[in-house]
Amino acid sequence: MNVVCLDLEGVLVPEIWIAFAEKTGIPEFRRTTRDEPDYAKLMRFRIDLLERHGLGLKEIQEVIAGVDPLPGAKDFLDALRAKTQVLILSDTFYEFAMPLMKKLGYPTLMCNALEVSPEGKITGYRMRCDHSKLTTVKALQSCGFETIAAGDSFNDLEMIRASKAGFLFRSTDAIKAANPDLPAFENYEDFLRGICAAL
């Protein structure tokens, strides 16, 4: 029994924080898990930056409302779900992701939650668990599933390495160079073929 575990941002939808950076004109928001392997450090940086600029959840959700899945992502996901179980494992937040899940046909998503003040200020966040992607993959394996994992960032490498097969999708040159043994794909057609060959 197989379960394919996919990252969300950069794989199926654009990077939300990059879209926010473009909308606000604040380039520091472009920093993502492709750039910073320490997620806690990255989130503290983001929350501090929001505070400095007087921005909150409302402004981020307004940007997300105009974001669509990457071209071809829904067809890829539909084709993959017709062949096997798919679970999206993301370090994003339900408060960000749910409008995008609607556009993707409501696939199963496991992610984190924000802590938000009554005024809409993002004050913190709650991770599902430590090393959430790796922990989830190991939990699935303990239930008798074999996992196949794919993502584009530093925080995907643990689940990719722990799975029976793992792939990079539209990753950075630096991550691909540091992981030359991982098959890397740039388009959904080849990506689907690669995953299906591993099933």
PDB file of N, CA, C and O in Angstrom, residues 36-100:
ATOM      1  N   GLU A  36      16.127  29.313   3.804  1.00  0.00           N
ATOM      2  CA  GLU A  36      16.425  29.190   5.234  1.00  0.00           C
ATOM      3  C   GLU A  36      15.981  27.814   5.746  1.00  0.00           C
ATOM      4  O   GLU A  36      14.793  27.545   5.855  1.00  0.00           O
ATOM      5  N   PRO A  37      16.941  26.934   6.059  1.00  0.00           N
ATOM      6  CA  PRO A  37      16.578  25.593   6.534  1.00  0.00           C
ATOM      7  C   PRO A  37      15.936  25.573   7.926  1.00  0.00           C
ATOM      8  O   PRO A  37      15.202  24.652   8.252  1.00  0.00           O
ATOM      9  N   ASP A  38      16.192  26.606   8.747  1.00  0.00           N
ATOM     10  CA  ASP A  38      15.676  26.651  10.113  1.00  0.00           C
ATOM     11  C   ASP A  38      14.286  27.295  10.089  1.00  0.00           C
ATOM     12  O   ASP A  38      14.157  28.522  10.012  1.00  0.00           O
ATOM     13  N   TYR A  39      13.238  26.464  10.183  1.00  0.00           N
ATOM     14  CA  TYR A  39      11.876  26.966  10.029  1.00  0.00           C
ATOM     15  C   TYR A  39      11.488  27.925  11.153  1.00  0.00           C
ATOM     16  O   TYR A  39      10.833  28.942  10.914  1.00  0.00           O
ATOM     17  N   ALA A  40      11.891  27.612  12.387  1.00  0.00           N
ATOM     18  CA  ALA A  40      11.561  28.488  13.509  1.00  0.00           C
ATOM     19  C   ALA A  40      12.183  29.873  13.307  1.00  0.00           C
ATOM     20  O   ALA A  40      11.539  30.908  13.550  1.00  0.00           O
ATOM     21  N   LYS A  41      13.408  29.902  12.855  1.00  0.00           N
ATOM     22  CA  LYS A  41      14.093  31.177  12.582  1.00  0.00           C
ATOM     23  C   LYS A  41      13.373  31.942  11.472  1.00  0.00           C
ATOM     24  O   LYS A  41      13.175  33.158  11.561  1.00  0.00           O
ATOM     25  N   LEU A  42      12.961  31.231  10.430  1.00  0.00           N
ATOM     26  CA  LEU A  42      12.264  31.859   9.311  1.00  0.00           C
ATOM     27  C   LEU A  42      10.933  32.461   9.768  1.00  0.00           C
ATOM     28  O   LEU A  42      10.601  33.592   9.410  1.00  0.00           O
ATOM     29  N   MET A  43      10.167  31.716  10.570  1.00  0.00           N
ATOM     30  CA  MET A  43       8.866  32.221  11.013  1.00  0.00           C
ATOM     31  C   MET A  43       9.014  33.403  11.966  1.00  0.00           C
ATOM     32  O   MET A  43       8.213  34.346  11.927  1.00  0.00           O
ATOM     33  N   ARG A  44      10.024  33.374  12.829  1.00  0.00           N
ATOM     34  CA  ARG A  44      10.244  34.518  13.710  1.00  0.00           C
ATOM     35  C   ARG A  44      10.561  35.766  12.883  1.00  0.00           C
ATOM     36  O   ARG A  44      10.061  36.869  13.153  1.00  0.00           O
ATOM     37  N   PHE A  45      11.376  35.588  11.842  1.00  0.00           N
ATOM     38  CA  PHE A  45      11.713  36.677  10.924  1.00  0.00           C
ATOM     39  C   PHE A  45      10.443  37.226  10.266  1.00  0.00           C
ATOM     40  O   PHE A  45      10.239  38.451  10.191  1.00  0.00           O
ATOM     41  N   ARG A  46       9.572  36.331   9.797  1.00  0.00           N
ATOM     42  CA  ARG A  46       8.338  36.766   9.130  1.00  0.00           C
ATOM     43  C   ARG A  46       7.411  37.509  10.075  1.00  0.00           C
ATOM     44  O   ARG A  46       6.833  38.548   9.714  1.00  0.00           O
ATOM     45  N   ILE A  47       7.220  36.961  11.276  1.00  0.00           N
ATOM     46  CA  ILE A  47       6.319  37.596  12.246  1.00  0.00           C
ATOM     47  C   ILE A  47       6.846  38.967  12.644  1.00  0.00           C
ATOM     48  O   ILE A  47       6.079  39.941  12.742  1.00  0.00           O
ATOM     49  N   ASP A  48       8.146  39.085  12.868  1.00  0.00           N
ATOM     50  CA  ASP A  48       8.743  40.386  13.192  1.00  0.00           C
ATOM     51  C   ASP A  48       8.568  41.376  12.042  1.00  0.00           C
ATOM     52  O   ASP A  48       8.290  42.561  12.257  1.00  0.00           O
ATOM     53  N   LEU A  49       8.717  40.882  10.810  1.00  0.00           N
ATOM     54  CA  LEU A  49       8.568  41.744   9.633  1.00  0.00           C
ATOM     55  C   LEU A  49       7.123  42.222   9.489  1.00  0.00           C
ATOM     56  O   LEU A  49       6.874  43.404   9.183  1.00  0.00           O
ATOM     57  N   LEU A  50       6.172  41.346   9.730  1.00  0.00           N
ATOM     58  CA  LEU A  50       4.760  41.744   9.712  1.00  0.00           C
ATOM     59  C   LEU A  50       4.500  42.832  10.748  1.00  0.00           C
ATOM     60  O   LEU A  50       3.819  43.829  10.464  1.00  0.00           O
ATOM     61  N   GLU A  51       5.038  42.628  11.943  1.00  0.00           N
ATOM     62  CA  GLU A  51       4.854  43.602  13.027  1.00  0.00           C
ATOM     63  C   GLU A  51       5.427  44.965  12.649  1.00  0.00           C
ATOM     64  O   GLU A  51       4.775  46.006  12.833  1.00  0.00           O
ATOM     65  N   ARG A  52       6.627  44.969  12.082  1.00  0.00           N
ATOM     66  CA  ARG A  52       7.288  46.228  11.704  1.00  0.00           C
ATOM     67  C   ARG A  52       6.482  47.014  10.673  1.00  0.00           C
ATOM     68  O   ARG A  52       6.492  48.244  10.672  1.00  0.00           O
ATOM     69  N   HIS A  53       5.805  46.275   9.795  1.00  0.00           N
ATOM     70  CA  HIS A  53       5.064  46.940   8.717  1.00  0.00           C
ATOM     71  C   HIS A  53       3.567  47.070   9.005  1.00  0.00           C
ATOM     72  O   HIS A  53       2.806  47.527   8.146  1.00  0.00           O
ATOM     73  N   GLY A  54       3.134  46.647  10.192  1.00  0.00           N
ATOM     74  CA  GLY A  54       1.727  46.775  10.560  1.00  0.00           C
ATOM     75  C   GLY A  54       0.796  45.919   9.724  1.00  0.00           C
ATOM     76  O   GLY A  54      -0.346  46.306   9.449  1.00  0.00           O
ATOM     77  N   LEU A  55       1.274  44.747   9.329  1.00  0.00           N
ATOM     78  CA  LEU A  55       0.477  43.848   8.491  1.00  0.00           C
ATOM     79  C   LEU A  55       0.026  42.626   9.301  1.00  0.00           C
ATOM     80  O   LEU A  55       0.693  42.217  10.246  1.00  0.00           O
ATOM     81  N   GLY A  56      -1.109  42.061   8.910  1.00  0.00           N
ATOM     82  CA  GLY A  56      -1.646  40.920   9.651  1.00  0.00           C
ATOM     83  C   GLY A  56      -2.276  39.882   8.741  1.00  0.00           C
ATOM     84  O   GLY A  56      -2.063  39.884   7.518  1.00  0.00           O
ATOM     85  N   LEU A  57      -3.069  39.018   9.345  1.00  0.00           N
ATOM     86  CA  LEU A  57      -3.674  37.902   8.610  1.00  0.00           C
ATOM     87  C   LEU A  57      -4.580  38.388   7.484  1.00  0.00           C
ATOM     88  O   LEU A  57      -4.582  37.817   6.395  1.00  0.00           O
ATOM     89  N   LYS A  58      -5.335  39.441   7.732  1.00  0.00           N
ATOM     90  CA  LYS A  58      -6.277  39.946   6.722  1.00  0.00           C
ATOM     91  C   LYS A  58      -5.553  40.289   5.418  1.00  0.00           C
ATOM     92  O   LYS A  58      -5.999  39.913   4.330  1.00  0.00           O
ATOM     93  N   GLU A  59      -4.429  40.974   5.530  1.00  0.00           N
ATOM     94  CA  GLU A  59      -3.688  41.386   4.338  1.00  0.00           C
ATOM     95  C   GLU A  59      -3.118  40.179   3.587  1.00  0.00           C
ATOM     96  O   GLU A  59      -3.119  40.146   2.351  1.00  0.00           O
ATOM     97  N   ILE A  60      -2.666  39.188   4.326  1.00  0.00           N
ATOM     98  CA  ILE A  60      -2.142  37.973   3.678  1.00  0.00           C
ATOM     99  C   ILE A  60      -3.272  37.220   2.987  1.00  0.00           C
ATOM    100  O   ILE A  60      -3.129  36.772   1.848  1.00  0.00           O
ATOM    101  N   GLN A  61      -4.413  37.085   3.659  1.00  0.00           N
ATOM    102  CA  GLN A  61      -5.537  36.356   3.063  1.00  0.00           C
ATOM    103  C   GLN A  61      -6.077  37.063   1.827  1.00  0.00           C
ATOM    104  O   GLN A  61      -6.547  36.406   0.888  1.00  0.00           O
ATOM    105  N   GLU A  62      -6.001  38.380   1.797  1.00  0.00           N
ATOM    106  CA  GLU A  62      -6.428  39.121   0.599  1.00  0.00           C
ATOM    107  C   GLU A  62      -5.544  38.772  -0.590  1.00  0.00           C
ATOM    108  O   GLU A  62      -6.033  38.650  -1.722  1.00  0.00           O
ATOM    109  N   VAL A  63      -4.250  38.616  -0.358  1.00  0.00           N
ATOM    110  CA  VAL A  63      -3.339  38.217  -1.430  1.00  0.00           C
ATOM    111  C   VAL A  63      -3.631  36.783  -1.862  1.00  0.00           C
ATOM    112  O   VAL A  63      -3.718  36.478  -3.058  1.00  0.00           O
ATOM    113  N   ILE A  64      -3.824  35.887  -0.894  1.00  0.00           N
ATOM    114  CA  ILE A  64      -4.066  34.472  -1.196  1.00  0.00           C
ATOM    115  C   ILE A  64      -5.341  34.297  -2.030  1.00  0.00           C
ATOM    116  O   ILE A  64      -5.404  33.430  -2.900  1.00  0.00           O
ATOM    117  N   ALA A  65      -6.343  35.135  -1.798  1.00  0.00           N
ATOM    118  CA  ALA A  65      -7.604  35.036  -2.550  1.00  0.00           C
ATOM    119  C   ALA A  65      -7.367  35.168  -4.054  1.00  0.00           C
ATOM    120  O   ALA A  65      -8.125  34.620  -4.862  1.00  0.00           O
ATOM    121  N   GLY A  66      -6.302  35.867  -4.432  1.00  0.00           N
ATOM    122  CA  GLY A  66      -6.000  36.046  -5.851  1.00  0.00           C
ATOM    123  C   GLY A  66      -4.976  35.081  -6.403  1.00  0.00           C
ATOM    124  O   GLY A  66      -4.579  35.186  -7.561  1.00  0.00           O
ATOM    125  N   VAL A  67      -4.536  34.119  -5.571  1.00  0.00           N
ATOM    126  CA  VAL A  67      -3.530  33.143  -5.998  1.00  0.00           C
ATOM    127  C   VAL A  67      -4.210  31.890  -6.522  1.00  0.00           C
ATOM    128  O   VAL A  67      -5.152  31.378  -5.911  1.00  0.00           O
ATOM    129  N   ASP A  68      -3.746  31.379  -7.648  1.00  0.00           N
ATOM    130  CA  ASP A  68      -4.260  30.134  -8.214  1.00  0.00           C
ATOM    131  C   ASP A  68      -3.190  29.053  -8.146  1.00  0.00           C
ATOM    132  O   ASP A  68      -1.993  29.359  -8.071  1.00  0.00           O
ATOM    133  N   PRO A  69      -3.602  27.776  -8.184  1.00  0.00           N
ATOM    134  CA  PRO A  69      -2.595  26.704  -8.277  1.00  0.00           C
ATOM    135  C   PRO A  69      -1.686  26.913  -9.481  1.00  0.00           C
ATOM    136  O   PRO A  69      -2.050  27.605 -10.445  1.00  0.00           O
ATOM    137  N   LEU A  70      -0.511  26.325  -9.439  1.00  0.00           N
ATOM    138  CA  LEU A  70       0.401  26.401 -10.574  1.00  0.00           C
ATOM    139  C   LEU A  70      -0.265  25.777 -11.800  1.00  0.00           C
ATOM    140  O   LEU A  70      -1.035  24.814 -11.668  1.00  0.00           O
ATOM    141  N   PRO A  71       0.005  26.288 -12.995  1.00  0.00           N
ATOM    142  CA  PRO A  71      -0.607  25.732 -14.201  1.00  0.00           C
ATOM    143  C   PRO A  71      -0.314  24.234 -14.334  1.00  0.00           C
ATOM    144  O   PRO A  71       0.842  23.815 -14.288  1.00  0.00           O
ATOM    145  N   GLY A  72      -1.376  23.449 -14.471  1.00  0.00           N
ATOM    146  CA  GLY A  72      -1.237  22.004 -14.607  1.00  0.00           C
ATOM    147  C   GLY A  72      -1.280  21.246 -13.301  1.00  0.00           C
ATOM    148  O   GLY A  72      -1.367  20.007 -13.296  1.00  0.00           O
ATOM    149  N   ALA A  73      -1.240  21.956 -12.154  1.00  0.00           N
ATOM    150  CA  ALA A  73      -1.170  21.277 -10.857  1.00  0.00           C
ATOM    151  C   ALA A  73      -2.416  20.452 -10.557  1.00  0.00           C
ATOM    152  O   ALA A  73      -2.321  19.319 -10.076  1.00  0.00           O
ATOM    153  N   LYS A  74      -3.594  21.000 -10.829  1.00  0.00           N
ATOM    154  CA  LYS A  74      -4.816  20.254 -10.504  1.00  0.00           C
ATOM    155  C   LYS A  74      -4.942  19.008 -11.371  1.00  0.00           C
ATOM    156  O   LYS A  74      -5.305  17.927 -10.881  1.00  0.00           O
ATOM    157  N   ASP A  75      -4.627  19.110 -12.655  1.00  0.00           N
ATOM    158  CA  ASP A  75      -4.688  17.930 -13.525  1.00  0.00           C
ATOM    159  C   ASP A  75      -3.686  16.879 -13.071  1.00  0.00           C
ATOM    160  O   ASP A  75      -3.998  15.681 -13.061  1.00  0.00           O
ATOM    161  N   PHE A  76      -2.486  17.309 -12.704  1.00  0.00           N
ATOM    162  CA  PHE A  76      -1.476  16.380 -12.175  1.00  0.00           C
ATOM    163  C   PHE A  76      -1.992  15.687 -10.922  1.00  0.00           C
ATOM    164  O   PHE A  76      -1.917  14.460 -10.792  1.00  0.00           O
ATOM    165  N   LEU A  77      -2.527  16.471 -10.006  1.00  0.00           N
ATOM    166  CA  LEU A  77      -3.014  15.909  -8.745  1.00  0.00           C
ATOM    167  C   LEU A  77      -4.181  14.957  -8.974  1.00  0.00           C
ATOM    168  O   LEU A  77      -4.241  13.871  -8.380  1.00  0.00           O
ATOM    169  N   ASP A  78      -5.102  15.319  -9.860  1.00  0.00           N
ATOM    170  CA  ASP A  78      -6.235  14.436 -10.179  1.00  0.00           C
ATOM    171  C   ASP A  78      -5.743  13.116 -10.775  1.00  0.00           C
ATOM    172  O   ASP A  78      -6.228  12.041 -10.421  1.00  0.00           O
ATOM    173  N   ALA A  79      -4.776  13.197 -11.691  1.00  0.00           N
ATOM    174  CA  ALA A  79      -4.246  11.983 -12.320  1.00  0.00           C
ATOM    175  C   ALA A  79      -3.528  11.104 -11.302  1.00  0.00           C
ATOM    176  O   ALA A  79      -3.661   9.876 -11.316  1.00  0.00           O
ATOM    177  N   LEU A  80      -2.796  11.728 -10.400  1.00  0.00           N
ATOM    178  CA  LEU A  80      -2.081  10.968  -9.375  1.00  0.00           C
ATOM    179  C   LEU A  80      -3.053  10.331  -8.388  1.00  0.00           C
ATOM    180  O   LEU A  80      -2.903   9.152  -8.017  1.00  0.00           O
ATOM    181  N   ARG A  81      -4.081  11.060  -7.981  1.00  0.00           N
ATOM    182  CA  ARG A  81      -5.066  10.535  -7.028  1.00  0.00           C
ATOM    183  C   ARG A  81      -5.891   9.408  -7.636  1.00  0.00           C
ATOM    184  O   ARG A  81      -6.457   8.590  -6.907  1.00  0.00           O
ATOM    185  N   ALA A  82      -5.970   9.352  -8.943  1.00  0.00           N
ATOM    186  CA  ALA A  82      -6.675   8.244  -9.594  1.00  0.00           C
ATOM    187  C   ALA A  82      -5.873   6.950  -9.500  1.00  0.00           C
ATOM    188  O   ALA A  82      -6.425   5.859  -9.667  1.00  0.00           O
ATOM    189  N   LYS A  83      -4.576   7.069  -9.233  1.00  0.00           N
ATOM    190  CA  LYS A  83      -3.696   5.897  -9.187  1.00  0.00           C
ATOM    191  C   LYS A  83      -3.330   5.460  -7.776  1.00  0.00           C
ATOM    192  O   LYS A  83      -3.035   4.293  -7.538  1.00  0.00           O
ATOM    193  N   THR A  84      -3.319   6.415  -6.818  1.00  0.00           N
ATOM    194  CA  THR A  84      -2.865   6.078  -5.466  1.00  0.00           C
ATOM    195  C   THR A  84      -3.361   7.123  -4.479  1.00  0.00           C
ATOM    196  O   THR A  84      -3.869   8.175  -4.874  1.00  0.00           O
ATOM    197  N   GLN A  85      -3.195   6.839  -3.200  1.00  0.00           N
ATOM    198  CA  GLN A  85      -3.534   7.806  -2.161  1.00  0.00           C
ATOM    199  C   GLN A  85      -2.488   8.921  -2.153  1.00  0.00           C
ATOM    200  O   GLN A  85      -1.293   8.669  -2.322  1.00  0.00           O
ATOM    201  N   VAL A  86      -2.949  10.149  -1.931  1.00  0.00           N
ATOM    202  CA  VAL A  86      -2.051  11.308  -1.907  1.00  0.00           C
ATOM    203  C   VAL A  86      -2.343  12.116  -0.652  1.00  0.00           C
ATOM    204  O   VAL A  86      -3.504  12.371  -0.309  1.00  0.00           O
ATOM    205  N   LEU A  87      -1.283  12.510   0.016  1.00  0.00           N
ATOM    206  CA  LEU A  87      -1.381  13.333   1.212  1.00  0.00           C
ATOM    207  C   LEU A  87      -0.469  14.543   1.023  1.00  0.00           C
ATOM    208  O   LEU A  87       0.702  14.382   0.668  1.00  0.00           O
ATOM    209  N   ILE A  88      -1.000  15.725   1.239  1.00  0.00           N
ATOM    210  CA  ILE A  88      -0.187  16.928   1.137  1.00  0.00           C
ATOM    211  C   ILE A  88       0.322  17.273   2.534  1.00  0.00           C
ATOM    212  O   ILE A  88      -0.475  17.457   3.467  1.00  0.00           O
ATOM    213  N   LEU A  89       1.637  17.304   2.662  1.00  0.00           N
ATOM    214  CA  LEU A  89       2.286  17.651   3.927  1.00  0.00           C
ATOM    215  C   LEU A  89       2.985  18.988   3.744  1.00  0.00           C
ATOM    216  O   LEU A  89       3.882  19.114   2.914  1.00  0.00           O
ATOM    217  N   SER A  90       2.560  19.974   4.510  1.00  0.00           N
ATOM    218  CA  SER A  90       3.072  21.322   4.304  1.00  0.00           C
ATOM    219  C   SER A  90       3.379  21.993   5.633  1.00  0.00           C
ATOM    220  O   SER A  90       2.726  21.713   6.640  1.00  0.00           O
ATOM    221  N   ASP A  91       4.345  22.897   5.605  1.00  0.00           N
ATOM    222  CA  ASP A  91       4.621  23.732   6.771  1.00  0.00           C
ATOM    223  C   ASP A  91       3.859  25.051   6.704  1.00  0.00           C
ATOM    224  O   ASP A  91       4.118  25.953   7.497  1.00  0.00           O
ATOM    225  N   THR A  92       2.914  25.152   5.776  1.00  0.00           N
ATOM    226  CA  THR A  92       2.072  26.348   5.739  1.00  0.00           C
ATOM    227  C   THR A  92       1.017  26.239   6.836  1.00  0.00           C
ATOM    228  O   THR A  92       1.100  25.396   7.729  1.00  0.00           O
ATOM    229  N   PHE A  93      -0.011  27.052   6.755  1.00  0.00           N
ATOM    230  CA  PHE A  93      -1.020  27.144   7.802  1.00  0.00           C
ATOM    231  C   PHE A  93      -2.415  27.004   7.204  1.00  0.00           C
ATOM    232  O   PHE A  93      -2.665  27.455   6.090  1.00  0.00           O
ATOM    233  N   TYR A  94      -3.322  26.385   7.966  1.00  0.00           N
ATOM    234  CA  TYR A  94      -4.691  26.226   7.476  1.00  0.00           C
ATOM    235  C   TYR A  94      -5.297  27.574   7.101  1.00  0.00           C
ATOM    236  O   TYR A  94      -6.059  27.661   6.131  1.00  0.00           O
ATOM    237  N   GLU A  95      -4.962  28.616   7.843  1.00  0.00           N
ATOM    238  CA  GLU A  95      -5.512  29.951   7.575  1.00  0.00           C
ATOM    239  C   GLU A  95      -5.072  30.483   6.217  1.00  0.00           C
ATOM    240  O   GLU A  95      -5.715  31.362   5.650  1.00  0.00           O
ATOM    241  N   PHE A  96      -3.966  29.966   5.697  1.00  0.00           N
ATOM    242  CA  PHE A  96      -3.492  30.352   4.369  1.00  0.00           C
ATOM    243  C   PHE A  96      -4.007  29.395   3.300  1.00  0.00           C
ATOM    244  O   PHE A  96      -4.356  29.800   2.197  1.00  0.00           O
ATOM    245  N   ALA A  97      -4.000  28.114   3.595  1.00  0.00           N
ATOM    246  CA  ALA A  97      -4.103  27.093   2.556  1.00  0.00           C
ATOM    247  C   ALA A  97      -5.514  26.746   2.109  1.00  0.00           C
ATOM    248  O   ALA A  97      -5.697  26.288   0.981  1.00  0.00           O
ATOM    249  N   MET A  98      -6.517  26.932   2.945  1.00  0.00           N
ATOM    250  CA  MET A  98      -7.838  26.405   2.602  1.00  0.00           C
ATOM    251  C   MET A  98      -8.431  26.967   1.308  1.00  0.00           C
ATOM    252  O   MET A  98      -9.019  26.201   0.531  1.00  0.00           O
ATOM    253  N   PRO A  99      -8.282  28.260   0.985  1.00  0.00           N
ATOM    254  CA  PRO A  99      -8.799  28.715  -0.314  1.00  0.00           C
ATOM    255  C   PRO A  99      -8.119  28.006  -1.489  1.00  0.00           C
ATOM    256  O   PRO A  99      -8.744  27.744  -2.521  1.00  0.00           O
ATOM    257  N   LEU A 100      -6.843  27.664  -1.327  1.00  0.00           N
ATOM    258  CA  LEU A 100      -6.118  26.956  -2.377  1.00  0.00           C
ATOM    259  C   LEU A 100      -6.543  25.498  -2.454  1.00  0.00           C
ATOM    260  O   LEU A 100      -6.575  24.909  -3.538  1.00  0.00           O
TER     261      LEU A 100
END
